[in-house]
Coordinates of C-alpha atoms in Angstrom, one line a residue:
M1 CA -19.6 38.2 8.7
N2 CA -20.5 34.5 8.7
P3 CA -18.8 31.3 9.8
Y4 CA -17.1 30.9 6.4
S5 CA -15.7 34.5 6.2
K6 CA -12.2 33.8 7.7
L7 CA -11.6 30.3 6.3
E8 CA -8.4 29.5 4.3
D9 CA -8.5 29.3 0.6
Y10 CA -8.3 25.5 0.7
A11 CA -11.8 25.4 2.2
F12 CA -13.3 26.8 -1.1
W13 CA -13.6 25.0 -4.3
S14 CA -13.2 28.0 -6.5
R15 CA -10.0 29.2 -4.8
S16 CA -8.2 25.8 -4.4
M17 CA -9.5 23.8 -7.4
S18 CA -10.9 26.0 -10.1
R19 CA -8.3 28.7 -10.2
P20 CA -4.9 27.0 -9.7
A21 CA -3.1 25.3 -12.6
P22 CA -4.0 21.6 -12.6
S23 CA -0.4 20.6 -11.8
Q24 CA -0.3 23.0 -8.8
I25 CA -3.4 21.7 -7.0
D26 CA -2.5 20.8 -3.4
P27 CA -5.2 19.1 -1.3
C28 CA -2.9 18.5 1.6
V29 CA -3.2 21.1 4.4
S30 CA -0.9 19.7 7.0
G31 CA 1.9 17.2 7.4
R32 CA 4.6 15.8 9.7
I33 CA 8.2 16.7 9.0
I34 CA 10.3 13.6 8.4
S35 CA 14.0 14.1 9.4
P36 CA 16.9 12.6 7.5
T37 CA 17.5 10.2 10.4
D38 CA 13.9 9.0 10.9
K39 CA 13.4 5.4 9.8
V40 CA 10.6 5.4 7.2
V41 CA 8.9 2.1 6.3
T42 CA 6.3 1.3 3.7
I43 CA 3.5 -1.3 3.6
G44 CA 0.5 -1.7 1.3
S45 CA -0.7 -2.0 -2.2
C46 CA 1.1 -1.5 -5.5
F47 CA 1.0 2.3 -5.3
A48 CA 2.9 2.3 -2.0
Q49 CA 6.0 1.3 -4.0
H50 CA 6.1 4.8 -5.6
L51 CA 6.4 6.4 -2.2
G52 CA 9.1 3.9 -1.2
R53 CA 11.2 4.7 -4.3
F54 CA 10.7 8.4 -3.8
I55 CA 11.8 8.3 -0.2
R56 CA 14.9 6.3 -1.1
T57 CA 16.0 8.7 -3.8
S58 CA 15.2 11.8 -1.7
G59 CA 17.9 11.3 0.9
L60 CA 15.7 10.1 3.7
N61 CA 16.3 7.0 5.7
Y62 CA 14.2 4.4 3.9
Y63 CA 14.4 1.6 6.3
V64 CA 14.6 -1.8 4.7
P65 CA 16.0 -4.3 7.2
E66 CA 15.0 -7.3 5.0
A67 CA 17.3 -6.3 2.2
G68 CA 18.6 -9.7 1.1
P69 CA 22.0 -11.4 1.4
D70 CA 25.0 -9.1 1.0
D71 CA 26.5 -11.3 -1.7
M72 CA 23.3 -11.4 -3.8
P73 CA 23.4 -9.2 -7.0
E74 CA 21.0 -6.3 -7.0
T75 CA 19.1 -7.7 -10.0
E76 CA 18.6 -10.9 -8.2
K77 CA 17.3 -9.1 -5.1
A78 CA 14.8 -7.3 -7.2
I79 CA 13.6 -10.5 -8.8
R80 CA 13.1 -12.0 -5.3
N81 CA 11.3 -8.9 -4.1
Y82 CA 13.9 -7.7 -1.7
G83 CA 13.5 -3.9 -1.3
T84 CA 10.1 -3.8 -3.0
F85 CA 8.8 -2.7 0.5
S86 CA 10.6 -2.4 3.8
G87 CA 10.0 -6.1 4.3
R88 CA 9.6 -9.0 1.9
Y89 CA 5.9 -9.3 2.6
G90 CA 4.6 -8.5 -0.9
N91 CA 1.4 -6.5 -1.3
V92 CA -0.7 -5.9 1.8
Y93 CA -4.1 -4.9 0.3
T94 CA -6.6 -5.0 3.1
V95 CA -6.5 -3.7 6.7
R96 CA -7.3 -7.2 8.0
Q97 CA -4.3 -8.6 6.2
L98 CA -2.1 -5.9 7.9
N99 CA -3.6 -6.8 11.3
Q100 CA -2.9 -10.5 10.8
M101 CA 0.6 -9.9 9.6
F102 CA 1.3 -8.0 12.8
D103 CA -0.2 -10.9 14.8
R104 CA 1.8 -13.6 12.9
A105 CA 5.0 -11.6 13.5
F106 CA 4.4 -11.4 17.2
G107 CA 3.2 -15.0 17.6
L108 CA -0.4 -14.1 18.2
F109 CA -1.8 -15.9 15.2
S110 CA -0.7 -19.1 13.5
P111 CA -2.9 -19.9 10.5
E112 CA -3.3 -23.5 9.6
D113 CA -3.5 -23.2 5.8
D114 CA -0.3 -21.3 5.3
R115 CA 1.4 -22.9 2.3
W116 CA 0.3 -24.0 -1.1
E117 CA 1.6 -26.2 -3.9
H118 CA 2.4 -24.4 -7.1
K119 CA 4.1 -25.8 -10.2
G120 CA 5.8 -28.6 -8.3
C121 CA 7.1 -26.4 -5.4
L122 CA 5.7 -24.7 -2.3
V123 CA 4.8 -21.1 -1.9
D124 CA 4.0 -19.1 1.2
A125 CA 0.2 -18.5 1.1
F126 CA 0.7 -15.0 2.5
R127 CA 3.5 -14.1 0.1
P128 CA 2.9 -16.3 -2.9
Q129 CA 5.0 -14.3 -5.4
I130 CA 8.1 -13.3 -3.4
Q131 CA 10.1 -16.4 -4.4
P132 CA 9.8 -16.8 -8.2
E133 CA 10.8 -20.5 -8.3
G134 CA 9.0 -21.3 -5.0
F135 CA 10.5 -23.2 -2.1
G136 CA 11.9 -26.7 -2.6
S137 CA 10.9 -28.1 0.8
E138 CA 8.7 -27.3 3.8
S139 CA 11.9 -26.7 5.9
E140 CA 13.1 -24.1 3.4
L141 CA 9.8 -22.3 3.4
E142 CA 9.6 -22.3 7.2
A143 CA 13.1 -21.0 7.7
D144 CA 12.5 -18.2 5.2
R145 CA 9.2 -17.3 6.9
A146 CA 10.7 -17.3 10.4
S147 CA 13.5 -15.0 9.2
H148 CA 10.9 -12.8 7.4
L149 CA 8.6 -12.5 10.5
A150 CA 11.6 -11.5 12.6
Y151 CA 12.2 -8.6 10.2
V152 CA 8.5 -7.7 10.3
R153 CA 8.8 -7.4 14.1
N154 CA 11.8 -5.2 13.7
I155 CA 9.9 -3.0 11.2
F156 CA 7.1 -2.4 13.6
T157 CA 9.2 -1.8 16.6
E158 CA 11.9 0.4 14.9
A159 CA 9.9 2.5 12.5
D160 CA 9.7 6.2 13.2
F161 CA 7.3 6.7 10.3
L162 CA 5.1 4.0 8.9
I163 CA 3.4 4.7 5.6
F164 CA 0.5 2.4 4.9
T165 CA -1.4 2.6 1.5
L166 CA -4.8 1.1 1.8
G167 CA -5.7 -0.8 -1.4
L168 CA -8.7 -3.1 -1.3
T169 CA -11.7 -4.2 0.7
E170 CA -12.2 -7.4 -1.2
G171 CA -10.3 -10.5 -0.3
W172 CA -10.3 -14.3 0.3
R173 CA -10.1 -16.0 3.6
S174 CA -9.9 -19.4 5.2
K175 CA -13.2 -20.6 6.6
K176 CA -11.2 -22.5 9.3
D177 CA -9.5 -19.6 11.1
G178 CA -10.3 -16.4 9.1
A179 CA -6.8 -16.1 7.6
I180 CA -6.7 -13.5 4.8
Y181 CA -4.8 -14.1 1.6
P182 CA -3.4 -11.5 -0.8
V183 CA -4.8 -13.4 -3.8
A184 CA -7.5 -16.0 -4.1
P185 CA -6.4 -19.6 -3.7
G186 CA -5.8 -21.1 -7.1
V187 CA -4.5 -17.9 -8.7
S188 CA -0.9 -18.0 -7.6
G189 CA -0.7 -21.4 -5.8
G190 CA -3.0 -23.8 -4.2
T191 CA -6.4 -24.9 -5.5
F192 CA -9.7 -23.1 -4.8
D193 CA -12.1 -25.2 -2.7
P194 CA -15.3 -23.5 -1.7
V195 CA -15.5 -25.8 1.3
K196 CA -12.2 -24.3 2.6
Y197 CA -12.2 -20.7 1.3
E198 CA -14.7 -17.9 1.0
F199 CA -14.9 -14.4 -0.5
V200 CA -15.2 -11.4 1.8
N201 CA -15.8 -7.8 1.1
F202 CA -15.1 -5.8 4.2
T203 CA -17.5 -3.1 5.3
A204 CA -16.4 0.4 6.1
A205 CA -17.1 -0.3 9.7
E206 CA -14.9 -3.4 9.6
C207 CA -12.1 -1.5 7.9
E208 CA -12.4 1.2 10.5
A209 CA -12.3 -1.3 13.4
D210 CA -9.4 -3.2 11.9
L211 CA -7.4 -0.1 11.4
A212 CA -8.0 1.1 14.9
M213 CA -7.0 -2.3 16.3
F214 CA -3.8 -2.3 14.3
L215 CA -2.9 1.3 15.5
E216 CA -3.5 0.3 19.1
K217 CA -1.2 -2.8 18.7
L218 CA 1.5 -0.7 17.0
R219 CA 1.4 1.8 19.8
G220 CA 1.9 -1.0 22.2
V221 CA 5.2 -2.1 20.7
N222 CA 6.3 1.3 19.3
P223 CA 4.7 4.3 21.0
R224 CA 6.8 6.8 19.1
A225 CA 5.8 5.7 15.6
E226 CA 4.1 8.2 13.4
V227 CA 1.7 6.7 10.8
I228 CA 0.9 8.2 7.4
L229 CA -2.2 6.7 5.7
T230 CA -2.9 6.9 2.0
V231 CA -5.5 5.3 -0.2
S232 CA -4.4 3.8 -3.5
P233 CA -5.9 5.5 -6.6
V234 CA -5.4 2.3 -8.6
P235 CA -8.8 0.7 -9.4
L236 CA -9.6 -3.0 -8.8
I237 CA -8.3 -5.2 -11.5
A238 CA -11.3 -7.5 -11.0
T239 CA -14.3 -7.8 -8.6
Y240 CA -15.9 -11.0 -7.3
E241 CA -19.1 -9.0 -6.5
P242 CA -22.0 -9.5 -9.0
R243 CA -21.7 -6.0 -10.2
H244 CA -19.5 -3.8 -12.5
V245 CA -15.9 -3.5 -11.5
W246 CA -16.1 0.3 -11.4
V247 CA -19.0 0.2 -8.9
S248 CA -16.9 -2.1 -6.7
T249 CA -13.9 0.2 -7.1
T250 CA -15.8 3.2 -5.9
Y251 CA -17.2 1.3 -2.9
S252 CA -13.8 0.0 -1.9
K253 CA -12.1 3.4 -2.1
A254 CA -14.9 5.1 -0.2
A255 CA -14.8 2.5 2.6
L256 CA -11.1 2.8 2.9
R257 CA -11.2 6.6 2.9
V258 CA -13.8 6.5 5.7
A259 CA -11.5 4.2 7.7
A260 CA -8.5 6.5 7.1
D261 CA -10.4 9.6 8.1
S262 CA -11.6 8.0 11.3
A263 CA -8.1 6.9 12.2
E264 CA -6.8 10.4 11.7
R265 CA -9.5 11.9 13.9
N266 CA -9.0 9.4 16.7
F267 CA -5.2 8.8 16.8
P268 CA -2.9 11.9 17.3
N269 CA 0.0 10.1 15.6
V270 CA -1.9 9.5 12.3
T271 CA -1.8 11.8 9.3
Y272 CA -3.8 11.2 6.1
F273 CA -2.0 12.1 2.9
P274 CA -4.4 12.6 -0.1
S275 CA -2.6 10.8 -3.0
Y276 CA -5.9 9.3 -4.0
E277 CA -7.5 12.8 -4.3
I278 CA -4.6 14.2 -6.3
I279 CA -4.8 11.4 -9.0
T280 CA -8.6 11.2 -9.2
S281 CA -9.1 15.0 -9.1
P282 CA -11.5 16.3 -11.8
A283 CA -8.8 18.9 -12.7
A284 CA -6.6 16.1 -13.9
Q285 CA -9.3 15.2 -16.5
G286 CA -8.1 11.5 -16.4
R287 CA -4.6 12.5 -17.6
Y288 CA -3.0 10.9 -14.5
Y289 CA -4.1 7.5 -15.7
A290 CA -2.5 5.4 -18.5
D291 CA -4.4 4.1 -21.5
D292 CA -5.7 1.2 -19.5
L293 CA -7.5 3.8 -17.2
R294 CA -6.0 2.0 -14.2
Q295 CA -2.2 2.4 -14.0
V296 CA -1.0 5.8 -12.7
T297 CA 1.2 7.7 -15.1
D298 CA 4.6 9.1 -14.3
M299 CA 3.2 12.6 -14.5
G300 CA 0.6 11.7 -11.8
V301 CA 3.2 10.1 -9.5
K302 CA 5.4 13.2 -9.8
H303 CA 2.5 15.5 -8.8
V304 CA 1.9 13.3 -5.7
M305 CA 5.5 13.4 -4.8
R306 CA 5.8 17.1 -5.1
V307 CA 2.9 17.6 -2.7
F308 CA 4.3 15.0 -0.4
S309 CA 7.8 16.6 -0.2
K310 CA 6.2 20.0 0.4
H311 CA 4.4 18.9 3.5
F312 CA 6.6 16.1 4.9
F313 CA 10.2 17.3 4.0
S314 CA 12.0 20.1 5.9
P315 CA 12.6 23.3 3.8
G316 CA 15.5 23.0 1.5
Q317 CA 15.6 19.2 1.7
V318 CA 16.7 17.6 -1.6
S319 CA 13.8 16.1 -3.5
S320 CA 13.9 14.2 -6.8
A321 CA 10.5 15.5 -7.8
P322 CA 10.6 18.7 -10.0
A323 CA 9.2 21.8 -8.4
S324 CA 6.9 22.2 -11.4
M325 CA 6.0 20.4 -14.5
P326 CA 4.0 21.4 -17.6
F327 CA 0.6 19.7 -17.5
H328 CA 0.7 18.8 -21.2
I329 CA 3.8 16.7 -20.8
V330 CA 3.5 13.2 -22.3
A331 CA 3.4 10.8 -19.4
Q332 CA 5.0 7.4 -19.2
D333 CA 4.1 4.3 -17.3
N334 CA 6.1 3.3 -14.2
P335 CA 7.9 0.0 -14.8
G336 CA 8.9 -2.4 -12.2
I337 CA 5.9 -2.0 -9.9
V338 CA 5.1 -5.4 -8.3
C339 CA 1.4 -6.0 -8.0
D340 CA 0.1 -9.4 -6.7
E341 CA -3.4 -8.4 -7.8
E342 CA -2.4 -8.5 -11.5
V343 CA -1.9 -12.3 -11.4
I344 CA -5.7 -12.6 -11.5
E345 CA -5.8 -11.7 -15.2
K346 CA -2.5 -13.5 -16.0
S347 CA -3.9 -16.7 -14.5
L348 CA -6.9 -16.5 -16.7
H349 CA -4.7 -16.3 -19.8
Q350 CA -2.8 -19.4 -18.7
N351 CA -5.9 -21.6 -18.3

């Protein structure tokens, strides 16, 4: 008899990784049951949109208060980023960005540099791609932002489950007040000025502290909210560090994983869901990534959703994810995923 003698199979590599069929590997050992009436909201990086779509099609209450005007056609709503997430906030890549979005919504932070010029119009510096043609005037932008932040307050106060997908540690911020932007100034609006803006790559300790701070603030306005944390398996599209993008990617994901683990250990309402581990598992042998080695394939997404439904849906609840899937199936890309980060490469081709 030794301390390992009575451990579950999931504690052993041979039993939980080597022996199961690759498509049946399940690294999640606990979850929180989401009832059909619970309001579920999503925030985060590009990969978070997969969870949002899955929840919507699974019969759960995907809460999208900022859904767009009733008389706007659905195709137009999609173009204007209504329904991409629970709110029209675009991608929220870093934990600091999430923290500041909370503060802006509750009147705790009013950044000075909050709008940029772009192709003859104005864009919201914190949501530069939500309005394809931009805003025609400052009053139009301010009215839309005020409405948006009211919805964000509603999202934080009304959510029963908040799913946050952590994406990046790298970002760009204002030297004046520390405001964090989803993309670098000059990429999707504005002009980069090193006197005004600076690059930042948050440490694991900073991510951990920022996440704890957000969770405390969320508890203050919504003590019943359960939080599900995930880490995006999508690699960085580019790094500003003077090193290889893969090295920066592994650092970023490791730091975010540390922050998520710390949050789960210290906050009883937080659960970590291992979507990152499912996609990057050695058992997948890279088959959950598309030819660009970055985008997650449909096959990988479905594996993630099968595991998610197993641990977060009540028994017998309808799920759009197949119970099993042949591992050799030819995977397809997932169209329609909105990713602010990708404008970095697009902007280079336009110059």
